[in-house]
Coordinates of C-alpha atoms in Angstrom, one line a residue:
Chain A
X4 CA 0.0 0.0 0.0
X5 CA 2.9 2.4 0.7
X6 CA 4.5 3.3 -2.3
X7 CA 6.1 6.8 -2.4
X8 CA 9.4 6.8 -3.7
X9 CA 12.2 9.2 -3.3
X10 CA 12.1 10.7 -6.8
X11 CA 10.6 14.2 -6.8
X12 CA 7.4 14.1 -8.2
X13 CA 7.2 10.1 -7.7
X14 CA 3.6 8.9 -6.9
X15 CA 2.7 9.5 -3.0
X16 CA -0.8 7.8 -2.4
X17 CA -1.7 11.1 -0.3
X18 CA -1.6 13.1 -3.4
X19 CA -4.4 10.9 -4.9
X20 CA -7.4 12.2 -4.6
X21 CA -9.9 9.4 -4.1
X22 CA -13.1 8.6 -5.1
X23 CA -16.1 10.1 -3.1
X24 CA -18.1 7.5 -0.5
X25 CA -21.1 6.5 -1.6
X26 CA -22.7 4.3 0.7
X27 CA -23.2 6.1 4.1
X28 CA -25.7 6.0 6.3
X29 CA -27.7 8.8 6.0
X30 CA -27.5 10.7 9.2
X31 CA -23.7 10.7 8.9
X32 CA -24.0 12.0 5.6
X33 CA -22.3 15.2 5.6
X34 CA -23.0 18.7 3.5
X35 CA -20.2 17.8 0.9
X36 CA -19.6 14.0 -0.7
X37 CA -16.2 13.3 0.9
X38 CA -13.9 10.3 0.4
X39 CA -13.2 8.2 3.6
X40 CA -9.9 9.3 5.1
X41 CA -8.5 10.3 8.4
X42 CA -6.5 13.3 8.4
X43 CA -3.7 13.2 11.0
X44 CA -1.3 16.0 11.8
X45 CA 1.0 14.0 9.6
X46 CA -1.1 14.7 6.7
X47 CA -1.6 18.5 6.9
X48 CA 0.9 20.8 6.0
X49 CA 1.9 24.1 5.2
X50 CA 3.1 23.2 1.8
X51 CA -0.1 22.7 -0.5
X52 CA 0.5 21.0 -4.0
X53 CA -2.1 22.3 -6.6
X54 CA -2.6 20.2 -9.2
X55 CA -5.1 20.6 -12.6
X56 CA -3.8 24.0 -12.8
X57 CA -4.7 25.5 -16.8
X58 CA -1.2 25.7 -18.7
X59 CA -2.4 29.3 -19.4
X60 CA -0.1 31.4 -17.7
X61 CA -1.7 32.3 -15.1
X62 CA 0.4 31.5 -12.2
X63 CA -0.1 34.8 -10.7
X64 CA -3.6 34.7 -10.2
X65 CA -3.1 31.4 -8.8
X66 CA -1.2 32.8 -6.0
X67 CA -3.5 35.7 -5.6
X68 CA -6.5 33.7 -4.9
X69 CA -4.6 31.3 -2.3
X70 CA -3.2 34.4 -0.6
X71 CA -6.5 35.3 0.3
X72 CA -6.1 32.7 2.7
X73 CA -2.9 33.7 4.9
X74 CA 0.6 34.9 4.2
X75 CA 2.2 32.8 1.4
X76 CA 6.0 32.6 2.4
X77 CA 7.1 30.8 -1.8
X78 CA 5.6 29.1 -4.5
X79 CA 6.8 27.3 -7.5
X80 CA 5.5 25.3 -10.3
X81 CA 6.4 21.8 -10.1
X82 CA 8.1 20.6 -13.4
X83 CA 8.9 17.5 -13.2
X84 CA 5.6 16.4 -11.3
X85 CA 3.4 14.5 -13.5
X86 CA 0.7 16.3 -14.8
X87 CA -2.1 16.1 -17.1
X88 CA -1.9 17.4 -20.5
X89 CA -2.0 21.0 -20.9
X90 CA -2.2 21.3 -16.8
X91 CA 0.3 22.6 -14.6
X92 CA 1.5 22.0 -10.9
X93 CA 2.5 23.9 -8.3
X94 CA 3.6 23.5 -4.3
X95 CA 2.5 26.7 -2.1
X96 CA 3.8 27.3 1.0
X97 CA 2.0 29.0 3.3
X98 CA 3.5 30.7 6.7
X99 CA 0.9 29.1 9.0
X100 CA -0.8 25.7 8.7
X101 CA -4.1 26.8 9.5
X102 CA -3.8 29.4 6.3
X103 CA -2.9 26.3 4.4
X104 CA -6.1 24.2 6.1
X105 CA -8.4 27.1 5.2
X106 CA -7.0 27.1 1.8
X107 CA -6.9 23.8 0.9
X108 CA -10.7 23.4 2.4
X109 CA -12.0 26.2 0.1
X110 CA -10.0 26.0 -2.7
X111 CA -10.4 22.2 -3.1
X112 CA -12.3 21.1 -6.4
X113 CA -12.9 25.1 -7.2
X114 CA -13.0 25.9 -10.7
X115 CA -9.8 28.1 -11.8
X116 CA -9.8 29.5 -15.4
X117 CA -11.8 26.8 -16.7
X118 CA -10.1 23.8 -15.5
X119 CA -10.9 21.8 -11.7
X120 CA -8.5 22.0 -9.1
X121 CA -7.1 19.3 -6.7
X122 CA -5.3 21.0 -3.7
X123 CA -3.6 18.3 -1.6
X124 CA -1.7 19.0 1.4
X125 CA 2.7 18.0 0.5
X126 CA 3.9 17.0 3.7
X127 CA 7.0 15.8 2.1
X128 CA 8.5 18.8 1.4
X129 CA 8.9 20.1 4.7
X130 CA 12.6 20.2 6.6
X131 CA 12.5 18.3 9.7
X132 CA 12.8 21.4 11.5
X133 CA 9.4 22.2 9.8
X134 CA 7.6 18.9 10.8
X135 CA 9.5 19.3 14.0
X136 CA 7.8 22.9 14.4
X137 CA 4.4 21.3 13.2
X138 CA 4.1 18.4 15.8
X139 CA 5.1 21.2 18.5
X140 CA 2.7 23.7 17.9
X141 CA -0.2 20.6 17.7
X142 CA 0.8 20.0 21.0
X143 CA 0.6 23.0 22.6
X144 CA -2.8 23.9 20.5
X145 CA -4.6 20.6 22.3
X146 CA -2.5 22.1 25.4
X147 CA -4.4 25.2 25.8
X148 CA -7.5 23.9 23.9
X149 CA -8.1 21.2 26.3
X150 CA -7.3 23.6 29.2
X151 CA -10.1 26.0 27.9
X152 CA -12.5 23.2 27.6
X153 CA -12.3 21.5 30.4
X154 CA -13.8 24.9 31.9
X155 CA -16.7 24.8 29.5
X156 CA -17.7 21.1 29.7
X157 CA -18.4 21.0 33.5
X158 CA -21.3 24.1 31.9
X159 CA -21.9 22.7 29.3
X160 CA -24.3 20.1 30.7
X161 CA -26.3 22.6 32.7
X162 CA -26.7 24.8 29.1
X163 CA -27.5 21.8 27.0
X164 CA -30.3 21.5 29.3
X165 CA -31.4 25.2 28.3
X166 CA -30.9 24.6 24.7
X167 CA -34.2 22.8 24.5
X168 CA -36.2 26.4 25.7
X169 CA -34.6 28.3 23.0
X170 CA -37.7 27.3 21.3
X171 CA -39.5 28.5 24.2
X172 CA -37.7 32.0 24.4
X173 CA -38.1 32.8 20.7
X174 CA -42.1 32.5 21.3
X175 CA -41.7 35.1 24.4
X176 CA -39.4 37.3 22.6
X177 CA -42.2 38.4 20.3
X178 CA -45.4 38.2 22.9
X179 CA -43.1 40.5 24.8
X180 CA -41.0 42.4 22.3
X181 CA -42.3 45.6 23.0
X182 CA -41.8 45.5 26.4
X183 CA -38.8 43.7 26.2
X184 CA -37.4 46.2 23.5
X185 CA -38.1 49.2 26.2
X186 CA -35.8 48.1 28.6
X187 CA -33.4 45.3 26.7
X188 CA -32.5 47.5 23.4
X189 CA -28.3 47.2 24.3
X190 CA -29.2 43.1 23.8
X191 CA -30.0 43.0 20.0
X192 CA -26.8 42.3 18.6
X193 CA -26.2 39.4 20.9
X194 CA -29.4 37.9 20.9
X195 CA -28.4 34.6 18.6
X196 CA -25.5 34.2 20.7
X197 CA -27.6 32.5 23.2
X198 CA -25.6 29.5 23.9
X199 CA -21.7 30.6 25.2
X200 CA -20.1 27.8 23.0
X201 CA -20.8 26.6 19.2
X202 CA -20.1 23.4 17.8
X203 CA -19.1 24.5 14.4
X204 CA -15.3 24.1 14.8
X205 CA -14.5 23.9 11.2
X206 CA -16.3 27.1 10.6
X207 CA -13.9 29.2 8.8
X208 CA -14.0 32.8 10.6
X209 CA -11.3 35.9 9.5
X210 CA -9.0 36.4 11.8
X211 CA -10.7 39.4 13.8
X212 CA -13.8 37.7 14.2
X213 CA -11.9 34.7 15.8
X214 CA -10.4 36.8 18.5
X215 CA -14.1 38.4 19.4
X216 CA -15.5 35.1 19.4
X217 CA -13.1 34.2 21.8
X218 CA -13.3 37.1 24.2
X219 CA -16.7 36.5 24.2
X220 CA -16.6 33.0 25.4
X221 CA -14.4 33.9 27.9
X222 CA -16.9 36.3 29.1
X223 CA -19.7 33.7 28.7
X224 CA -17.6 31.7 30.3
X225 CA -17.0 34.3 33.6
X226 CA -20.7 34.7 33.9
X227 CA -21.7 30.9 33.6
X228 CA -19.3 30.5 36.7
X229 CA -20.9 32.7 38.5
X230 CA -24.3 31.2 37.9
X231 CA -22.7 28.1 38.8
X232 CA -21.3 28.9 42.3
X233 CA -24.3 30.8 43.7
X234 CA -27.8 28.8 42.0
X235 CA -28.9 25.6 42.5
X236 CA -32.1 27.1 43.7
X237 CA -32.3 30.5 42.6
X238 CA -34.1 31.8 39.7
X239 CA -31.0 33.3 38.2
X240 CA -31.1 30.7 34.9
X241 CA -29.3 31.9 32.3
X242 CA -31.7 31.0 29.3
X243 CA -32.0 34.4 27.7
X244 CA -29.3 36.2 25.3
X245 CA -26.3 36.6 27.7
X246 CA -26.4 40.7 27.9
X247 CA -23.3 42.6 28.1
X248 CA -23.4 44.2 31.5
X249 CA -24.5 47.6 32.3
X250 CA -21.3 49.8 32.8
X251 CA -21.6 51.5 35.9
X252 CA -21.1 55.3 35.2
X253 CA -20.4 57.9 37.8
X254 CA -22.2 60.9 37.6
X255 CA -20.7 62.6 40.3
X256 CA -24.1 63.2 42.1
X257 CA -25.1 61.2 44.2
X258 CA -28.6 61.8 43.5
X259 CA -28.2 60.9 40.4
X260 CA -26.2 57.8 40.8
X261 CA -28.7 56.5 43.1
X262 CA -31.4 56.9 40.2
X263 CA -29.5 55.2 38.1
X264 CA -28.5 51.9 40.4
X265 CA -32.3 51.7 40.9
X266 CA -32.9 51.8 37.3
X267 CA -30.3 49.4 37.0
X268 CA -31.6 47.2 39.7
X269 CA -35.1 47.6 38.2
X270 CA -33.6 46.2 35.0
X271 CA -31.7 43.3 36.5
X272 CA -34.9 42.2 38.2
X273 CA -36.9 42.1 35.2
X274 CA -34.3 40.2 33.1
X275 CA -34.0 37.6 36.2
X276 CA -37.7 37.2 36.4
X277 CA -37.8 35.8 32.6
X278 CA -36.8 32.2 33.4
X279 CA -40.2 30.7 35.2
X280 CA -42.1 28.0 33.8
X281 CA -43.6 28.7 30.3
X282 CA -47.0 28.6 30.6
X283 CA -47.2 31.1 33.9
X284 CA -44.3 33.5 32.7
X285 CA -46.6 34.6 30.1
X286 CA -49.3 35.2 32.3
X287 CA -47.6 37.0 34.7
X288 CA -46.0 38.7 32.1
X289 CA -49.6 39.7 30.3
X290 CA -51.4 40.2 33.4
X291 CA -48.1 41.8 36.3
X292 CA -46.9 44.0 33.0
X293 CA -49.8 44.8 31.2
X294 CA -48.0 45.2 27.4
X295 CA -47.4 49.1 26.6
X296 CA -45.6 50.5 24.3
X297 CA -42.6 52.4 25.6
X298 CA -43.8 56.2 24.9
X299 CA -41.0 57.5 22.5
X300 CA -40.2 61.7 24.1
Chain B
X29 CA -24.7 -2.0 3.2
X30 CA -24.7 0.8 6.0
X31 CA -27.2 0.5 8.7
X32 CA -29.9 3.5 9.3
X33 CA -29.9 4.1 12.7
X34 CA -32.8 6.1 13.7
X35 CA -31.1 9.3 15.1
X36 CA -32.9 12.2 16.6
X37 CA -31.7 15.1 15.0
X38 CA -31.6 17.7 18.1
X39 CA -29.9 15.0 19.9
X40 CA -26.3 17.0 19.6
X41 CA -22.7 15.7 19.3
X42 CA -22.5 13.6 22.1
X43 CA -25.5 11.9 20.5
X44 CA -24.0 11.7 17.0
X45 CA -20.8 10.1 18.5
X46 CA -22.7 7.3 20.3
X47 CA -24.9 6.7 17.3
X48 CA -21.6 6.0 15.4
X49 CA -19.9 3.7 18.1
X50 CA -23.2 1.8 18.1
X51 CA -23.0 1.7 14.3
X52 CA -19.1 0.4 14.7
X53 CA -19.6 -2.4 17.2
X54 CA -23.0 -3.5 14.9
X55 CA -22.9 -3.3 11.7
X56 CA -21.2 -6.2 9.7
X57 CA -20.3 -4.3 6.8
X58 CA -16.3 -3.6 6.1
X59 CA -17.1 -0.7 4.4
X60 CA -19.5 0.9 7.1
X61 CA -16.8 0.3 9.7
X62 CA -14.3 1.6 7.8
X63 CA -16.2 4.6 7.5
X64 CA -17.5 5.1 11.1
X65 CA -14.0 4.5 12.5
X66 CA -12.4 7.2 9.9
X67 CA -15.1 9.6 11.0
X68 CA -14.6 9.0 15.0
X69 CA -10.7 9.6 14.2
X70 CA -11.7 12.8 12.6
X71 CA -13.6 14.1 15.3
X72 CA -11.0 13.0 17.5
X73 CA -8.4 15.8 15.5
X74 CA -11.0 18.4 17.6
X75 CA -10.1 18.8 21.3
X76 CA -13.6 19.9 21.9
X77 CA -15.0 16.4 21.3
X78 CA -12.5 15.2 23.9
X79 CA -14.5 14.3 26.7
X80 CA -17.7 13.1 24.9
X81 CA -14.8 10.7 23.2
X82 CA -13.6 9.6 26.5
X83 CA -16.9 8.9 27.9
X84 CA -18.1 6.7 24.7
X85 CA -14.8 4.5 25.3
X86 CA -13.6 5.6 21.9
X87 CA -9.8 5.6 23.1
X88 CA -10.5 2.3 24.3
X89 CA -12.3 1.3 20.3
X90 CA -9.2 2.7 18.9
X91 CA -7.1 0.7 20.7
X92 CA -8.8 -3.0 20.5
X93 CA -9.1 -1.9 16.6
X94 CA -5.3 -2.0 16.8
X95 CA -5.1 -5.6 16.7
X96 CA -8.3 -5.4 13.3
X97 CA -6.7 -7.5 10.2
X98 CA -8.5 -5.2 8.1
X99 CA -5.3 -3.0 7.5
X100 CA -7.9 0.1 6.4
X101 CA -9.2 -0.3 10.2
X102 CA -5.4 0.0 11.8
X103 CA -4.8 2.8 9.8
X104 CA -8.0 5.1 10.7
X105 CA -7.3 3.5 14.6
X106 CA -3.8 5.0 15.1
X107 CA -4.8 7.7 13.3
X108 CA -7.5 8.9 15.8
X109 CA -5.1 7.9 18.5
X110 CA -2.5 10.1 16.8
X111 CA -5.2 13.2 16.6
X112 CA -6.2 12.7 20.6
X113 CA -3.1 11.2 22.2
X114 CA -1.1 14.8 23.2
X115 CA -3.7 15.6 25.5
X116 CA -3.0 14.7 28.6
X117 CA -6.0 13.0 29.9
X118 CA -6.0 10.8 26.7
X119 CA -2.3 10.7 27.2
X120 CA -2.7 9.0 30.9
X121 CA -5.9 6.3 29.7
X122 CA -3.5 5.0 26.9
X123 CA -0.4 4.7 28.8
X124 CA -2.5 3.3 31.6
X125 CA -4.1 0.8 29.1
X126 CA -1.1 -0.7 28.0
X127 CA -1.3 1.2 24.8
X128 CA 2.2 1.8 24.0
X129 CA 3.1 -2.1 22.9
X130 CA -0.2 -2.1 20.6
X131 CA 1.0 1.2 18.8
X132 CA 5.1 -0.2 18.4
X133 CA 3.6 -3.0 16.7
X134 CA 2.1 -0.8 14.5
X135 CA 5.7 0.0 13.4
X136 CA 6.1 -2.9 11.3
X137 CA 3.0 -2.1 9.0
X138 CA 3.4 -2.1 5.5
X139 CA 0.7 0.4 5.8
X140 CA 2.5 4.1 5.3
X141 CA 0.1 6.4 7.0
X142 CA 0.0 3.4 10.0
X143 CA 3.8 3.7 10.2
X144 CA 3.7 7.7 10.4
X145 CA 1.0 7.6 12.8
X146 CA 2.5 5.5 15.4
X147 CA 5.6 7.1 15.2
X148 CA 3.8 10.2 16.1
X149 CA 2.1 8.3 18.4
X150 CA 5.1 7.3 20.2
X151 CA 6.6 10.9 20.3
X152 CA 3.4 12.1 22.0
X153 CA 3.2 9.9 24.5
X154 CA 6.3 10.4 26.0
X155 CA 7.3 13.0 28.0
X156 CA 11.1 14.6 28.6
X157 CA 12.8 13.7 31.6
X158 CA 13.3 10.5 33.2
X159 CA 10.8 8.2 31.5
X160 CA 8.4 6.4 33.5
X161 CA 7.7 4.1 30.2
X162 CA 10.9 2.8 29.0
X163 CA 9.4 0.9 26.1
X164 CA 9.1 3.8 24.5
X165 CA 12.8 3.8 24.1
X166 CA 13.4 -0.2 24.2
X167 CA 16.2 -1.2 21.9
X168 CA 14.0 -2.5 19.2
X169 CA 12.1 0.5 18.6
X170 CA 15.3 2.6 18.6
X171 CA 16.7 0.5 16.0
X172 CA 13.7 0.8 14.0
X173 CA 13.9 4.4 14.0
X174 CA 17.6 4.2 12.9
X175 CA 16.3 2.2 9.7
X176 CA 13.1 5.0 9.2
X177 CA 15.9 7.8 9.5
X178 CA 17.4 6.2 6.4
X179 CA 14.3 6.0 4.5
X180 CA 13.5 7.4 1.1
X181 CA 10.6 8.2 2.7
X182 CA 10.4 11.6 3.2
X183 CA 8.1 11.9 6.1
X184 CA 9.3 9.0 7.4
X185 CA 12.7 9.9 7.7
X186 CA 11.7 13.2 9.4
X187 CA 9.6 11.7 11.8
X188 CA 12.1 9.2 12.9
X189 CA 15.0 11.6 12.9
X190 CA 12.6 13.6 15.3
X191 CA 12.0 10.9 17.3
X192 CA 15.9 9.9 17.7
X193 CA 17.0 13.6 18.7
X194 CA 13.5 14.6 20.6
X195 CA 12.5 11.6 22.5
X196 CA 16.3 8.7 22.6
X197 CA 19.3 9.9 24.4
X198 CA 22.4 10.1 22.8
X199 CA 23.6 7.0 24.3
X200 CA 20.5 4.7 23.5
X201 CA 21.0 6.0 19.9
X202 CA 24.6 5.2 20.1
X203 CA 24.0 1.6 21.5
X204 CA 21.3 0.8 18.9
X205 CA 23.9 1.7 16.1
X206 CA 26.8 -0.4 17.7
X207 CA 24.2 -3.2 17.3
X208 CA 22.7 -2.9 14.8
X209 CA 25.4 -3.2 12.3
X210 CA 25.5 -7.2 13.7
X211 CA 21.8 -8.2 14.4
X212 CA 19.2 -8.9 12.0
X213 CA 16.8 -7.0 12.3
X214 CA 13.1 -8.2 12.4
X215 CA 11.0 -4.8 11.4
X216 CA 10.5 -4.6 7.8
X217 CA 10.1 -1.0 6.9
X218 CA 6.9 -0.4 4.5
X219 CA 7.6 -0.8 1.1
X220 CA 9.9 1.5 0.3
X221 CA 13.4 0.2 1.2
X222 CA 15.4 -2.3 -0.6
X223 CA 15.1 -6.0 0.7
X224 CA 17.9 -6.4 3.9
X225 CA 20.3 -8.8 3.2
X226 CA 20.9 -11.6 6.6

């Protein structure tokens, strides 16, 4: 079965691309047809062969649409490398494996001046110094991965149990939205973020949404360990949106400051009133807080 | 072929996971277990599947698929136990299950991608310093490293290089050279080496 030589551009069975799976079940069917293969971190790379490239001269557009995935450190078309007739191929290397993941997931079977690419990952070309580098940074990924999980996973049971109300909270959001939309209006943006961690770990997100996202589980996380320590019994469930607190603002006057912390606590009670039983929570809801529109000044 | 388990769709990922152990340990089609146990050692590349992994038992499938004759089924086992086996908690279950002699027999696959796992394997699971699992480093595995490090195998030849300078001390590397230029040697590499002569 193993059959890679030491010739450059000898045939590596990784470079194949093979034939599509067929025959699965249907609930593990997944969006795309995929062939069955396990990728380890021996497989991925940060060197990307491209192969069914159009002999058309068009090497830098190549290059241009792959950059759009991470810093490209060199590129070269690959000569000797067998290729089909009137196709070219070429080995990119990327500065950072996860560029070169992204890359090879998007640009994978993409059409590219009329011809189909196959974008492989070239392990083979990488100094030991490089694979060295790659095994490392694995390592430490799982490292502080697993550390950050371990975190959420005691939660996460507790919020999996919420996760079946979400249907439930969709329904009261618009019996309620006007009065909810008096005195929650700051909680619009985050209100799909309902659930502090997502499941999608593929999901391909640009860079500056990556670091938000995780700033915001950390704060999801802060507040979920809160709930944990003081409720077993109290009503403070976190089903709703998670709200971004209210910053506390000095007015210098006191008068004024104790206005606004009653506000404040005002609002905090009616957000920690939402979580009763369905059925009554609209009741009280219609009959305690008879639905008004907020008068606009 | 595939079996159709009737899975309830909201049931999540811990769900999903068990519905493919269960498929694994029922179905009696090659190809369906083939592609269950590829699928598991995907998911187990994600650190956030972790513990739902660990509470299936999936180290544990990976490991008894180990000793599978369907070569396809070795090769997707050590490769989930390649994705998982730097965490620590995974780490401590397969070194506390014996794992380490199932993956070094893994080193005399014919299988390529078997081979490269294991190695890897092997690397993860040990840790610097005084080791508390000297089969890691037994002779025989050393030697077999000084053969991979001579490969025309790319990858290989990284990957055992690694191992010899990351994971052997200098004088285990030296000993395993003194002997093996008089024993023969019973690890074949995968095919990609000439024949050794006696």
């Amino acid at each position: 079965m193993a059959s890679s030589s030491g010739v450059l551009g000898g045939s590596f069975e990784h470079h194949v691309q093979r034939a599509v799976c067929d025959t699965r079940a249907r609930y593990r069917e997944g969006r795309r047809p995929r062939a069955v293969k396990v990728y380890t971190i021996n497989l991925e790379s940060q060197y990307l062969l491209i192969q069914g490239v159009p002999a058309v001269g068009a090497m830098k557009e190549l290059v241009e649409r792959f950059a759009l995935y991470g810093a490209i450190e060199q590129y070269n078309a690959l000569d000797e490398y067998p290729a089909e007739d009137f196709t070219e191929v070429y080995l990119i290397k990327f500065v950072n494996l996860q560029s070169a993941r992204t890359a090879k997931r998007k640009m994978d079977e993409q059409s590219f001046f009329g011809g189909l690419l196959h974008v492989c990952y070239a392990p083979e070309f990488e100094t030991v110094e490089e694979t060295r580098k790659k095994l490392e940074e694995r390592k430490v990924y799982i490292a502080r991965t697993a550390k950050n999980k371990d975190h959420f996973v005691t939660k996460k049971k507790l919020v999996a149990e919420h996760k079946d109300t979400k249907d439930f909270r969709q329904d009261f959001h618009s019996e309620v939205s006007g009065f909810r939309a008096a005195t929650l209006n700051t909680s619009t943006g985050s209100s799909d973020l309902c659930l502090p961690y997502s499941y999608a770990v593929d999901r391909f997100m640009p860079r500056t949404t990556q670091l938000q996202e995780r700033k915001r589980r950390r704060e999801d996380d802060r507040k979920l360990e809160t709930f944990i320590e003081t409720s077993t019994s109290s009503n403070e469930v976190m089903i709703g949106p998670l709200l971004p607190d209210t910053p506390t603002v000095d007015m210098h006057d006191d008068s004024l400051n104790a206005t606004a912390s009653l506000i404040r606590n005002k609002l905090k009670e009616v957000i920690s009133s939402v979580p009763k039983p369905p059925d009554n929570k609209l009741e009280d809801v219609h009959t305690g807080h008879p639905l008004k529109q907020r008068r606009r000044i | 072929m595939a079996q159709k388990p009737k899975v309830d769709p909201h049931v999540g990922r811990l769900g999903y996971l068990q519905a493919l152990v269960t498929e694994f340990q029922e179905t009696q089609s090659q190809d369906a277990k083939e592609q269950v146990l590829a699928n598991l050692a995907n998911f187990a590349y994600d650190p956030s599947n972790y513990q739902y992994l660990r509470q299936l038992q999936v180290v544990d499938l990976f490991l008894d698929s180990l000793s599978e004759e369907n070569e396809t089924l070795v090769e997707f086992a050590i490769g989930g136990l390649c994705n998982l086996c730097s965490d620590r908690a995974n780490k401590e279950h397969i070194l506390q299950a014996g794992g380490i002699p199932l993956v070094t027999n893994c080193l005399s696959s014919s299988n390529e991608e078997t081979v490269l796992s294991a190695v890897t394997t092997l690397m993860y699971l040990s840790s610097p310093g005084p080791s508390c699992h000297p089969e890691l480093t037994a002779m025989p595995v050393v030697q077999c490293m000084l053969r991979f490090s001579l490969s025309a195998n790319t990858r290989l030849r990284n990957l055992a290089q690694i191992f010899l300078e990351d994971v052997c001390s200098p004088s285990q590397v030296a000993e395993a050279r003194g002997r093996q230029a008089h024993s023969a040697l019973g690890i074949p590499l995968p095919r990609t080496a000439a024949p050794q002569q006696p």
